[in-house]
Amino acid sequence: MGKYHESYEICLNIEKMLNEISVINCPFMLAVKNNIASCLDNMGKRNEALKIYYQIEKIQVKLLGTNHSSLLITKCHIALILNKIGKHSKALEIYHGVQKIQTEILGIDHLSTLTTKHYISICLNDMGKYNEALEIAYQVEKMQVEIFGTNHPILLNTKINIALCLKCLGKYKQALDIFCHIEIIQTEILGIHHPLVLMTKNDIAICLSAMGNYKEALKIYTDVEDIQTKILGCKHPSVLTTKNNIANCLDDTGNTKKALEIYYYVENILKEIFELDHPLLLATKNNIAGILCKMKKNSEALEIYYHVEEIQTKTLEESHPSLLATKLNIAACLKNIGNYKEALEIDYQIEKIQSTVLEINHPAILITKHNIAFCFNLMGKYSESLELYRFIEKKQCEILENNHPSILTTKDNIAICLKNMGEYNEALEIFYHVENKRNEIFEAKHPSMLNTKFNIAYCLNRIGKYSDALEIYYEIEKMQTEICETNDSSILDTKLSIGYCLNLMGKYSDALKLYRFIENKQSEILENNHPSILTTKDNIATCLKFMGKYYEALEIFYHVENKRNEIFEAKHPSMLNTKCNIAYCLNRIGKYSDALVIYYEIEKMQNESCETNDSSILDTKLSIGYCLNLMGKYSDALKLYRFIENKQSEILEN
């Protein structure tokens, strides 16, 4: 029923009574302690639970010896919790020890031995050793079929484990087929309302969601929630977990407001039934912060993340996956506000901790390396970013199949790096490859599919294929409109790109009209000086600039610069871009000296954060040369242009 606190209190009272009558180490007392530890585990107090299990283990060794079945069960409980708190290697060591004893005493095909093998498979899966985990799961399944036949209920847990392994390997369709098969059998045996059936339905929905089939996933989640609420009540942890899944799905479809509303509802109930350090409550807080981050409410998001981190630091070890995940979220939020150095420092700290407890190829370490590479990219350190992404890709190829979603994500990031370096044709080649492979896994409307299409359109834009780019942007917009709300930020971002494309095609009036439409929509849902509104204003001013309305454009650019200055660091790319536009306009109205001062200021900041041969620095130098030329300083301009030419030749030769 999920009433862990009540159960915990009852068990404590029983333990107290047994202590009063000096019944200390009898089997019944150990069973009570076992129940207390189980309650603590369900309450999220894993370290306290672990402490009790170790006490039980110590007593059992004295009373029963090292090979007794009760002791082996306790060892498995210890390993299970160690695995939950991220100590996979320690857990695996215990499981292997238990399996060895069970094989010697009971035989290789005994139910207990097979159960331990099952947990070894789960542990390996959590360690990112998916193929090894899958191999063991198939071995267990084969032995179970030989002993129990093909339709025995005991096989279902193994099949679930196989499906979870396949899901981690990116084989969503195969995993989905197994989950659907399990659901049919469970429903026949247990009935539609049984918790195990509902758990399988949740797994099916998670799989569908991963494939981008959000509508079907949402329908299943909603059905599960209705059944759970009728049986368990609205405050049961299982119901709240399903609500969290519904919110996740809504968030993926761009319905962030509704998702946030559900997260807040879940958070309020969790506060009533659990203590502040419960994992489910902290996970919900992290989800809330995640949405606030997407909405560009970075200060609010950071406040929540820091609060969660503070609680987790008190209750968890520094290497616990949940604590490290929160730190990763903090770093991501800092990147959003342009605080790259602090973000990078956190990412390095996480990587260092992970390296002490995980193998170098573990997915968690590779994700952290991804974040470091992403930060390099944002800082304009494209070569370092590219080198790291290629290292990650190599490691992923050693442990995953060729077209695993994680490998495709890395390839996508490699292409983004090349795109930022101006290598549009090379980037396009990779983007097209990624799009084709993702098409075999995901539905057309999956966010990763739309994101790749977006990048393809961007590259086409840059190589002057405006019509082709525009066609793709319209295609993306159409699909987003089918799955997202009208005012969703992703749709408005696509409209911005359409406007940018129209601008490049010289259709300034159409672009300006679209930008003003976007600004109105953003003003309805966002605060006045929200970064997204400032981006739109920046685009409006850029449009006016191309239309020759320099004074009107300057007024907006100065406004944007002032407001961005309150949010971002001076070196943030958006800040430098606006300064560049201001200098351009000043140049056009004959204020060459003022423009030159700004260009030198931009160049100085770029030199501090980018590589010497970075294209953005060379672009700024070109603008400086153009300015010097207009001022009649032809020799200085010529000298600078020749310097730029040499640098460009070095880059192109390499």
mmCIF file with all atom_site columns, C-alpha atoms in Angstrom, residues 110-292:
data_model
loop_
_atom_site.group_PDB
_atom_site.id
_atom_site.type_symbol
_atom_site.label_atom_id
_atom_site.label_alt_id
_atom_site.label_comp_id
_atom_site.label_asym_id
_atom_site.label_entity_id
_atom_site.label_seq_id
_atom_site.pdbx_PDB_ins_code
_atom_site.Cartn_x
_atom_site.Cartn_y
_atom_site.Cartn_z
_atom_site.occupancy
_atom_site.B_iso_or_equiv
_atom_site.pdbx_formal_charge
_atom_site.auth_seq_id
_atom_site.auth_comp_id
_atom_site.auth_asym_id
_atom_site.auth_atom_id
_atom_site.pdbx_PDB_model_num
ATOM 1   C CA . HIS A 1 110 ? 18.629 -24.262 -8.934  1.00 0.00 ? 110 HIS A CA 1
ATOM 2   C CA . LEU A 1 111 ? 16.031 -21.485 -8.690  1.00 0.00 ? 111 LEU A CA 1
ATOM 3   C CA . SER A 1 112 ? 18.115 -19.524 -6.125  1.00 0.00 ? 112 SER A CA 1
ATOM 4   C CA . THR A 1 113 ? 21.245 -19.727 -8.300  1.00 0.00 ? 113 THR A CA 1
ATOM 5   C CA . LEU A 1 114 ? 19.300 -18.519 -11.335 1.00 0.00 ? 114 LEU A CA 1
ATOM 6   C CA . THR A 1 115 ? 17.790 -15.658 -9.294  1.00 0.00 ? 115 THR A CA 1
ATOM 7   C CA . THR A 1 116 ? 21.291 -14.486 -8.335  1.00 0.00 ? 116 THR A CA 1
ATOM 8   C CA . LYS A 1 117 ? 22.386 -14.712 -11.991 1.00 0.00 ? 117 LYS A CA 1
ATOM 9   C CA . HIS A 1 118 ? 19.333 -12.573 -12.798 1.00 0.00 ? 118 HIS A CA 1
ATOM 10  C CA . TYR A 1 119 ? 20.547 -9.883  -10.359 1.00 0.00 ? 119 TYR A CA 1
ATOM 11  C CA . ILE A 1 120 ? 24.081 -10.104 -11.763 1.00 0.00 ? 120 ILE A CA 1
ATOM 12  C CA . SER A 1 121 ? 22.588 -9.326  -15.175 1.00 0.00 ? 121 SER A CA 1
ATOM 13  C CA . ILE A 1 122 ? 20.727 -6.294  -13.752 1.00 0.00 ? 122 ILE A CA 1
ATOM 14  C CA . CYS A 1 123 ? 23.929 -5.078  -12.076 1.00 0.00 ? 123 CYS A CA 1
ATOM 15  C CA . LEU A 1 124 ? 25.930 -5.392  -15.310 1.00 0.00 ? 124 LEU A CA 1
ATOM 16  C CA . ASN A 1 125 ? 23.194 -3.507  -17.164 1.00 0.00 ? 125 ASN A CA 1
ATOM 17  C CA . ASP A 1 126 ? 23.426 -0.680  -14.614 1.00 0.00 ? 126 ASP A CA 1
ATOM 18  C CA . MET A 1 127 ? 27.196 -0.648  -15.153 1.00 0.00 ? 127 MET A CA 1
ATOM 19  C CA . GLY A 1 128 ? 26.621 -0.067  -18.860 1.00 0.00 ? 128 GLY A CA 1
ATOM 20  C CA . LYS A 1 129 ? 27.772 -3.581  -19.802 1.00 0.00 ? 129 LYS A CA 1
ATOM 21  C CA . TYR A 1 130 ? 24.613 -4.163  -21.804 1.00 0.00 ? 130 TYR A CA 1
ATOM 22  C CA . ASN A 1 131 ? 25.783 -7.010  -24.054 1.00 0.00 ? 131 ASN A CA 1
ATOM 23  C CA . GLU A 1 132 ? 27.267 -8.958  -21.135 1.00 0.00 ? 132 GLU A CA 1
ATOM 24  C CA . ALA A 1 133 ? 24.064 -8.403  -19.140 1.00 0.00 ? 133 ALA A CA 1
ATOM 25  C CA . LEU A 1 134 ? 21.932 -9.558  -22.069 1.00 0.00 ? 134 LEU A CA 1
ATOM 26  C CA . GLU A 1 135 ? 24.020 -12.702 -22.553 1.00 0.00 ? 135 GLU A CA 1
ATOM 27  C CA . ILE A 1 136 ? 23.491 -13.723 -18.904 1.00 0.00 ? 136 ILE A CA 1
ATOM 28  C CA . ALA A 1 137 ? 19.770 -12.894 -19.072 1.00 0.00 ? 137 ALA A CA 1
ATOM 29  C CA . TYR A 1 138 ? 19.415 -15.173 -22.118 1.00 0.00 ? 138 TYR A CA 1
ATOM 30  C CA . GLN A 1 139 ? 21.306 -17.959 -20.245 1.00 0.00 ? 139 GLN A CA 1
ATOM 31  C CA . VAL A 1 140 ? 18.918 -17.636 -17.289 1.00 0.00 ? 140 VAL A CA 1
ATOM 32  C CA . GLU A 1 141 ? 15.907 -17.684 -19.616 1.00 0.00 ? 141 GLU A CA 1
ATOM 33  C CA . LYS A 1 142 ? 17.154 -20.826 -21.393 1.00 0.00 ? 142 LYS A CA 1
ATOM 34  C CA . MET A 1 143 ? 17.644 -22.722 -18.104 1.00 0.00 ? 143 MET A CA 1
ATOM 35  C CA . GLN A 1 144 ? 14.279 -21.585 -16.755 1.00 0.00 ? 144 GLN A CA 1
ATOM 36  C CA . VAL A 1 145 ? 12.521 -22.820 -19.913 1.00 0.00 ? 145 VAL A CA 1
ATOM 37  C CA . GLU A 1 146 ? 14.213 -26.235 -19.526 1.00 0.00 ? 146 GLU A CA 1
ATOM 38  C CA . ILE A 1 147 ? 13.047 -26.500 -15.899 1.00 0.00 ? 147 ILE A CA 1
ATOM 39  C CA . PHE A 1 148 ? 9.652  -24.768 -15.837 1.00 0.00 ? 148 PHE A CA 1
ATOM 40  C CA . GLY A 1 149 ? 8.467  -24.736 -19.449 1.00 0.00 ? 149 GLY A CA 1
ATOM 41  C CA . THR A 1 150 ? 7.700  -21.742 -21.673 1.00 0.00 ? 150 THR A CA 1
ATOM 42  C CA . ASN A 1 151 ? 4.646  -20.301 -19.876 1.00 0.00 ? 151 ASN A CA 1
ATOM 43  C CA . HIS A 1 152 ? 5.753  -20.345 -16.233 1.00 0.00 ? 152 HIS A CA 1
ATOM 44  C CA . PRO A 1 153 ? 5.300  -16.956 -14.449 1.00 0.00 ? 153 PRO A CA 1
ATOM 45  C CA . ILE A 1 154 ? 8.907  -17.069 -13.193 1.00 0.00 ? 154 ILE A CA 1
ATOM 46  C CA . LEU A 1 155 ? 10.082 -16.499 -16.774 1.00 0.00 ? 155 LEU A CA 1
ATOM 47  C CA . LEU A 1 156 ? 8.400  -13.097 -16.912 1.00 0.00 ? 156 LEU A CA 1
ATOM 48  C CA . ASN A 1 157 ? 10.942 -11.352 -14.653 1.00 0.00 ? 157 ASN A CA 1
ATOM 49  C CA . THR A 1 158 ? 13.765 -12.628 -16.848 1.00 0.00 ? 158 THR A CA 1
ATOM 50  C CA . LYS A 1 159 ? 11.966 -11.486 -19.992 1.00 0.00 ? 159 LYS A CA 1
ATOM 51  C CA . ILE A 1 160 ? 11.513 -8.028  -18.418 1.00 0.00 ? 160 ILE A CA 1
ATOM 52  C CA . ASN A 1 161 ? 15.256 -7.924  -17.726 1.00 0.00 ? 161 ASN A CA 1
ATOM 53  C CA . ILE A 1 162 ? 15.981 -8.919  -21.355 1.00 0.00 ? 162 ILE A CA 1
ATOM 54  C CA . ALA A 1 163 ? 13.649 -6.162  -22.592 1.00 0.00 ? 163 ALA A CA 1
ATOM 55  C CA . LEU A 1 164 ? 15.346 -3.580  -20.346 1.00 0.00 ? 164 LEU A CA 1
ATOM 56  C CA . CYS A 1 165 ? 18.769 -4.626  -21.705 1.00 0.00 ? 165 CYS A CA 1
ATOM 57  C CA . LEU A 1 166 ? 17.502 -4.317  -25.282 1.00 0.00 ? 166 LEU A CA 1
ATOM 58  C CA . LYS A 1 167 ? 16.072 -0.879  -24.472 1.00 0.00 ? 167 LYS A CA 1
ATOM 59  C CA . CYS A 1 168 ? 19.468 0.249   -23.147 1.00 0.00 ? 168 CYS A CA 1
ATOM 60  C CA . LEU A 1 169 ? 21.040 -1.042  -26.362 1.00 0.00 ? 169 LEU A CA 1
ATOM 61  C CA . GLY A 1 170 ? 18.626 1.179   -28.301 1.00 0.00 ? 170 GLY A CA 1
ATOM 62  C CA . LYS A 1 171 ? 16.649 -1.802  -29.641 1.00 0.00 ? 171 LYS A CA 1
ATOM 63  C CA . TYR A 1 172 ? 13.319 -0.250  -28.705 1.00 0.00 ? 172 TYR A CA 1
ATOM 64  C CA . LYS A 1 173 ? 11.142 -2.256  -31.109 1.00 0.00 ? 173 LYS A CA 1
ATOM 65  C CA . GLN A 1 174 ? 12.490 -5.602  -29.851 1.00 0.00 ? 174 GLN A CA 1
ATOM 66  C CA . ALA A 1 175 ? 12.090 -4.451  -26.243 1.00 0.00 ? 175 ALA A CA 1
ATOM 67  C CA . LEU A 1 176 ? 8.549  -3.260  -26.967 1.00 0.00 ? 176 LEU A CA 1
ATOM 68  C CA . ASP A 1 177 ? 7.575  -6.625  -28.495 1.00 0.00 ? 177 ASP A CA 1
ATOM 69  C CA . ILE A 1 178 ? 8.749  -8.427  -25.338 1.00 0.00 ? 178 ILE A CA 1
ATOM 70  C CA . PHE A 1 179 ? 6.977  -6.003  -22.980 1.00 0.00 ? 179 PHE A CA 1
ATOM 71  C CA . CYS A 1 180 ? 3.726  -6.399  -24.959 1.00 0.00 ? 180 CYS A CA 1
ATOM 72  C CA . HIS A 1 181 ? 4.094  -10.212 -24.841 1.00 0.00 ? 181 HIS A CA 1
ATOM 73  C CA . ILE A 1 182 ? 4.659  -10.069 -21.062 1.00 0.00 ? 182 ILE A CA 1
ATOM 74  C CA . GLU A 1 183 ? 1.622  -7.832  -20.591 1.00 0.00 ? 183 GLU A CA 1
ATOM 75  C CA . ILE A 1 184 ? -0.660 -10.329 -22.382 1.00 0.00 ? 184 ILE A CA 1
ATOM 76  C CA . ILE A 1 185 ? 0.541  -13.242 -20.200 1.00 0.00 ? 185 ILE A CA 1
ATOM 77  C CA . GLN A 1 186 ? 0.401  -11.207 -16.960 1.00 0.00 ? 186 GLN A CA 1
ATOM 78  C CA . THR A 1 187 ? -3.123 -9.988  -17.715 1.00 0.00 ? 187 THR A CA 1
ATOM 79  C CA . GLU A 1 188 ? -4.318 -13.580 -18.311 1.00 0.00 ? 188 GLU A CA 1
ATOM 80  C CA . ILE A 1 189 ? -2.799 -14.808 -15.033 1.00 0.00 ? 189 ILE A CA 1
ATOM 81  C CA . LEU A 1 190 ? -3.122 -11.792 -12.714 1.00 0.00 ? 190 LEU A CA 1
ATOM 82  C CA . GLY A 1 191 ? -5.876 -9.609  -14.162 1.00 0.00 ? 191 GLY A CA 1
ATOM 83  C CA . ILE A 1 192 ? -5.711 -6.086  -15.586 1.00 0.00 ? 192 ILE A CA 1
ATOM 84  C CA . HIS A 1 193 ? -5.500 -4.338  -12.189 1.00 0.00 ? 193 HIS A CA 1
ATOM 85  C CA . HIS A 1 194 ? -2.502 -6.209  -10.751 1.00 0.00 ? 194 HIS A CA 1
ATOM 86  C CA . PRO A 1 195 ? 0.513  -3.987  -9.843  1.00 0.00 ? 195 PRO A CA 1
ATOM 87  C CA . LEU A 1 196 ? 2.876  -6.100  -11.993 1.00 0.00 ? 196 LEU A CA 1
ATOM 88  C CA . VAL A 1 197 ? 0.628  -5.634  -15.045 1.00 0.00 ? 197 VAL A CA 1
ATOM 89  C CA . LEU A 1 198 ? 0.590  -1.886  -14.423 1.00 0.00 ? 198 LEU A CA 1
ATOM 90  C CA . MET A 1 199 ? 4.388  -1.839  -14.078 1.00 0.00 ? 199 MET A CA 1
ATOM 91  C CA . THR A 1 200 ? 4.705  -3.577  -17.456 1.00 0.00 ? 200 THR A CA 1
ATOM 92  C CA . LYS A 1 201 ? 2.284  -1.068  -18.993 1.00 0.00 ? 201 LYS A CA 1
ATOM 93  C CA . ASN A 1 202 ? 4.549  1.679   -17.651 1.00 0.00 ? 202 ASN A CA 1
ATOM 94  C CA . ASP A 1 203 ? 7.550  -0.028  -19.297 1.00 0.00 ? 203 ASP A CA 1
ATOM 95  C CA . ILE A 1 204 ? 5.642  -0.166  -22.601 1.00 0.00 ? 204 ILE A CA 1
ATOM 96  C CA . ALA A 1 205 ? 4.863  3.549   -22.319 1.00 0.00 ? 205 ALA A CA 1
ATOM 97  C CA . ILE A 1 206 ? 8.502  4.384   -21.516 1.00 0.00 ? 206 ILE A CA 1
ATOM 98  C CA . CYS A 1 207 ? 9.565  2.465   -24.638 1.00 0.00 ? 207 CYS A CA 1
ATOM 99  C CA . LEU A 1 208 ? 6.971  4.218   -26.812 1.00 0.00 ? 208 LEU A CA 1
ATOM 100 C CA . SER A 1 209 ? 8.054  7.574   -25.409 1.00 0.00 ? 209 SER A CA 1
ATOM 101 C CA . ALA A 1 210 ? 11.719 6.796   -26.186 1.00 0.00 ? 210 ALA A CA 1
ATOM 102 C CA . MET A 1 211 ? 10.660 6.048   -29.772 1.00 0.00 ? 211 MET A CA 1
ATOM 103 C CA . GLY A 1 212 ? 8.800  9.371   -29.986 1.00 0.00 ? 212 GLY A CA 1
ATOM 104 C CA . ASN A 1 213 ? 5.301  7.851   -29.898 1.00 0.00 ? 213 ASN A CA 1
ATOM 105 C CA . TYR A 1 214 ? 4.153  10.251  -27.187 1.00 0.00 ? 214 TYR A CA 1
ATOM 106 C CA . LYS A 1 215 ? 0.394  10.157  -27.779 1.00 0.00 ? 215 LYS A CA 1
ATOM 107 C CA . GLU A 1 216 ? 0.196  6.385   -27.349 1.00 0.00 ? 216 GLU A CA 1
ATOM 108 C CA . ALA A 1 217 ? 2.568  6.535   -24.356 1.00 0.00 ? 217 ALA A CA 1
ATOM 109 C CA . LEU A 1 218 ? 0.479  9.269   -22.736 1.00 0.00 ? 218 LEU A CA 1
ATOM 110 C CA . LYS A 1 219 ? -2.716 7.252   -23.204 1.00 0.00 ? 219 LYS A CA 1
ATOM 111 C CA . ILE A 1 220 ? -1.147 4.229   -21.468 1.00 0.00 ? 220 ILE A CA 1
ATOM 112 C CA . TYR A 1 221 ? 0.201  6.347   -18.596 1.00 0.00 ? 221 TYR A CA 1
ATOM 113 C CA . THR A 1 222 ? -3.237 7.934   -18.117 1.00 0.00 ? 222 THR A CA 1
ATOM 114 C CA . ASP A 1 223 ? -4.961 4.513   -18.120 1.00 0.00 ? 223 ASP A CA 1
ATOM 115 C CA . VAL A 1 224 ? -2.443 3.194   -15.575 1.00 0.00 ? 224 VAL A CA 1
ATOM 116 C CA . GLU A 1 225 ? -2.937 6.271   -13.389 1.00 0.00 ? 225 GLU A CA 1
ATOM 117 C CA . ASP A 1 226 ? -6.748 5.830   -13.409 1.00 0.00 ? 226 ASP A CA 1
ATOM 118 C CA . ILE A 1 227 ? -6.492 2.181   -12.324 1.00 0.00 ? 227 ILE A CA 1
ATOM 119 C CA . GLN A 1 228 ? -3.819 2.887   -9.684  1.00 0.00 ? 228 GLN A CA 1
ATOM 120 C CA . THR A 1 229 ? -5.799 5.788   -8.209  1.00 0.00 ? 229 THR A CA 1
ATOM 121 C CA . LYS A 1 230 ? -8.937 3.629   -7.842  1.00 0.00 ? 230 LYS A CA 1
ATOM 122 C CA . ILE A 1 231 ? -7.014 0.836   -6.100  1.00 0.00 ? 231 ILE A CA 1
ATOM 123 C CA . LEU A 1 232 ? -4.278 2.675   -4.181  1.00 0.00 ? 232 LEU A CA 1
ATOM 124 C CA . GLY A 1 233 ? -5.580 6.211   -3.710  1.00 0.00 ? 233 GLY A CA 1
ATOM 125 C CA . CYS A 1 234 ? -4.131 9.431   -5.085  1.00 0.00 ? 234 CYS A CA 1
ATOM 126 C CA . LYS A 1 235 ? -1.200 9.640   -2.633  1.00 0.00 ? 235 LYS A CA 1
ATOM 127 C CA . HIS A 1 236 ? 0.417  6.239   -3.219  1.00 0.00 ? 236 HIS A CA 1
ATOM 128 C CA . PRO A 1 237 ? 4.068  6.421   -4.431  1.00 0.00 ? 237 PRO A CA 1
ATOM 129 C CA . SER A 1 238 ? 3.222  4.256   -7.485  1.00 0.00 ? 238 SER A CA 1
ATOM 130 C CA . VAL A 1 239 ? 0.499  6.724   -8.520  1.00 0.00 ? 239 VAL A CA 1
ATOM 131 C CA . LEU A 1 240 ? 2.865  9.652   -8.041  1.00 0.00 ? 240 LEU A CA 1
ATOM 132 C CA . THR A 1 241 ? 5.581  7.899   -10.079 1.00 0.00 ? 241 THR A CA 1
ATOM 133 C CA . THR A 1 242 ? 3.075  7.452   -12.925 1.00 0.00 ? 242 THR A CA 1
ATOM 134 C CA . LYS A 1 243 ? 2.115  11.133  -12.644 1.00 0.00 ? 243 LYS A CA 1
ATOM 135 C CA . ASN A 1 244 ? 5.813  11.991  -12.973 1.00 0.00 ? 244 ASN A CA 1
ATOM 136 C CA . ASN A 1 245 ? 5.952  9.829   -16.124 1.00 0.00 ? 245 ASN A CA 1
ATOM 137 C CA . ILE A 1 246 ? 2.916  11.671  -17.526 1.00 0.00 ? 246 ILE A CA 1
ATOM 138 C CA . ALA A 1 247 ? 4.634  14.994  -16.831 1.00 0.00 ? 247 ALA A CA 1
ATOM 139 C CA . ASN A 1 248 ? 7.837  13.741  -18.524 1.00 0.00 ? 248 ASN A CA 1
ATOM 140 C CA . CYS A 1 249 ? 5.808  12.797  -21.592 1.00 0.00 ? 249 CYS A CA 1
ATOM 141 C CA . LEU A 1 250 ? 4.010  16.158  -21.665 1.00 0.00 ? 250 LEU A CA 1
ATOM 142 C CA . ASP A 1 251 ? 7.356  17.910  -21.350 1.00 0.00 ? 251 ASP A CA 1
ATOM 143 C CA . ASP A 1 252 ? 8.696  15.919  -24.330 1.00 0.00 ? 252 ASP A CA 1
ATOM 144 C CA . THR A 1 253 ? 5.716  17.052  -26.411 1.00 0.00 ? 253 THR A CA 1
ATOM 145 C CA . GLY A 1 254 ? 6.363  20.688  -25.494 1.00 0.00 ? 254 GLY A CA 1
ATOM 146 C CA . ASN A 1 255 ? 3.449  20.945  -23.050 1.00 0.00 ? 255 ASN A CA 1
ATOM 147 C CA . THR A 1 256 ? 5.765  22.344  -20.380 1.00 0.00 ? 256 THR A CA 1
ATOM 148 C CA . LYS A 1 257 ? 3.161  24.343  -18.440 1.00 0.00 ? 257 LYS A CA 1
ATOM 149 C CA . LYS A 1 258 ? 0.940  21.317  -17.843 1.00 0.00 ? 258 LYS A CA 1
ATOM 150 C CA . ALA A 1 259 ? 3.992  19.181  -17.021 1.00 0.00 ? 259 ALA A CA 1
ATOM 151 C CA . LEU A 1 260 ? 5.171  21.747  -14.469 1.00 0.00 ? 260 LEU A CA 1
ATOM 152 C CA . GLU A 1 261 ? 1.704  21.865  -12.925 1.00 0.00 ? 261 GLU A CA 1
ATOM 153 C CA . ILE A 1 262 ? 1.776  18.066  -12.413 1.00 0.00 ? 262 ILE A CA 1
ATOM 154 C CA . TYR A 1 263 ? 5.301  18.120  -10.967 1.00 0.00 ? 263 TYR A CA 1
ATOM 155 C CA . TYR A 1 264 ? 4.262  20.771  -8.421  1.00 0.00 ? 264 TYR A CA 1
ATOM 156 C CA . TYR A 1 265 ? 1.184  18.692  -7.506  1.00 0.00 ? 265 TYR A CA 1
ATOM 157 C CA . VAL A 1 266 ? 3.333  15.564  -7.014  1.00 0.00 ? 266 VAL A CA 1
ATOM 158 C CA . GLU A 1 267 ? 5.892  17.536  -5.006  1.00 0.00 ? 267 GLU A CA 1
ATOM 159 C CA . ASN A 1 268 ? 3.232  18.827  -2.581  1.00 0.00 ? 268 ASN A CA 1
ATOM 160 C CA . ILE A 1 269 ? 1.884  15.324  -1.904  1.00 0.00 ? 269 ILE A CA 1
ATOM 161 C CA . LEU A 1 270 ? 5.372  13.841  -1.514  1.00 0.00 ? 270 LEU A CA 1
ATOM 162 C CA . LYS A 1 271 ? 6.155  16.504  1.103   1.00 0.00 ? 271 LYS A CA 1
ATOM 163 C CA . GLU A 1 272 ? 3.157  15.237  3.103   1.00 0.00 ? 272 GLU A CA 1
ATOM 164 C CA . ILE A 1 273 ? 4.130  11.551  3.069   1.00 0.00 ? 273 ILE A CA 1
ATOM 165 C CA . PHE A 1 274 ? 7.945  11.515  2.897   1.00 0.00 ? 274 PHE A CA 1
ATOM 166 C CA . GLU A 1 275 ? 10.827 13.292  4.559   1.00 0.00 ? 275 GLU A CA 1
ATOM 167 C CA . LEU A 1 276 ? 12.637 16.037  2.631   1.00 0.00 ? 276 LEU A CA 1
ATOM 168 C CA . ASP A 1 277 ? 15.506 13.741  1.615   1.00 0.00 ? 277 ASP A CA 1
ATOM 169 C CA . HIS A 1 278 ? 13.383 11.042  -0.057  1.00 0.00 ? 278 HIS A CA 1
ATOM 170 C CA . PRO A 1 279 ? 14.766 10.174  -3.538  1.00 0.00 ? 279 PRO A CA 1
ATOM 171 C CA . LEU A 1 280 ? 11.352 10.471  -5.254  1.00 0.00 ? 280 LEU A CA 1
ATOM 172 C CA . LEU A 1 281 ? 10.788 13.948  -3.791  1.00 0.00 ? 281 LEU A CA 1
ATOM 173 C CA . LEU A 1 282 ? 14.280 15.099  -4.792  1.00 0.00 ? 282 LEU A CA 1
ATOM 174 C CA . ALA A 1 283 ? 13.848 13.599  -8.285  1.00 0.00 ? 283 ALA A CA 1
ATOM 175 C CA . THR A 1 284 ? 10.589 15.548  -8.643  1.00 0.00 ? 284 THR A CA 1
ATOM 176 C CA . LYS A 1 285 ? 12.314 18.760  -7.552  1.00 0.00 ? 285 LYS A CA 1
ATOM 177 C CA . ASN A 1 286 ? 14.997 18.081  -10.165 1.00 0.00 ? 286 ASN A CA 1
ATOM 178 C CA . ASN A 1 287 ? 12.255 17.639  -12.791 1.00 0.00 ? 287 ASN A CA 1
ATOM 179 C CA . ILE A 1 288 ? 10.719 20.988  -11.791 1.00 0.00 ? 288 ILE A CA 1
ATOM 180 C CA . ALA A 1 289 ? 14.103 22.690  -12.076 1.00 0.00 ? 289 ALA A CA 1
ATOM 181 C CA . GLY A 1 290 ? 14.653 21.007  -15.447 1.00 0.00 ? 290 GLY A CA 1
ATOM 182 C CA . ILE A 1 291 ? 11.493 22.557  -16.874 1.00 0.00 ? 291 ILE A CA 1
ATOM 183 C CA . LEU A 1 292 ? 12.287 25.969  -15.372 1.00 0.00 ? 292 LEU A CA 1
#
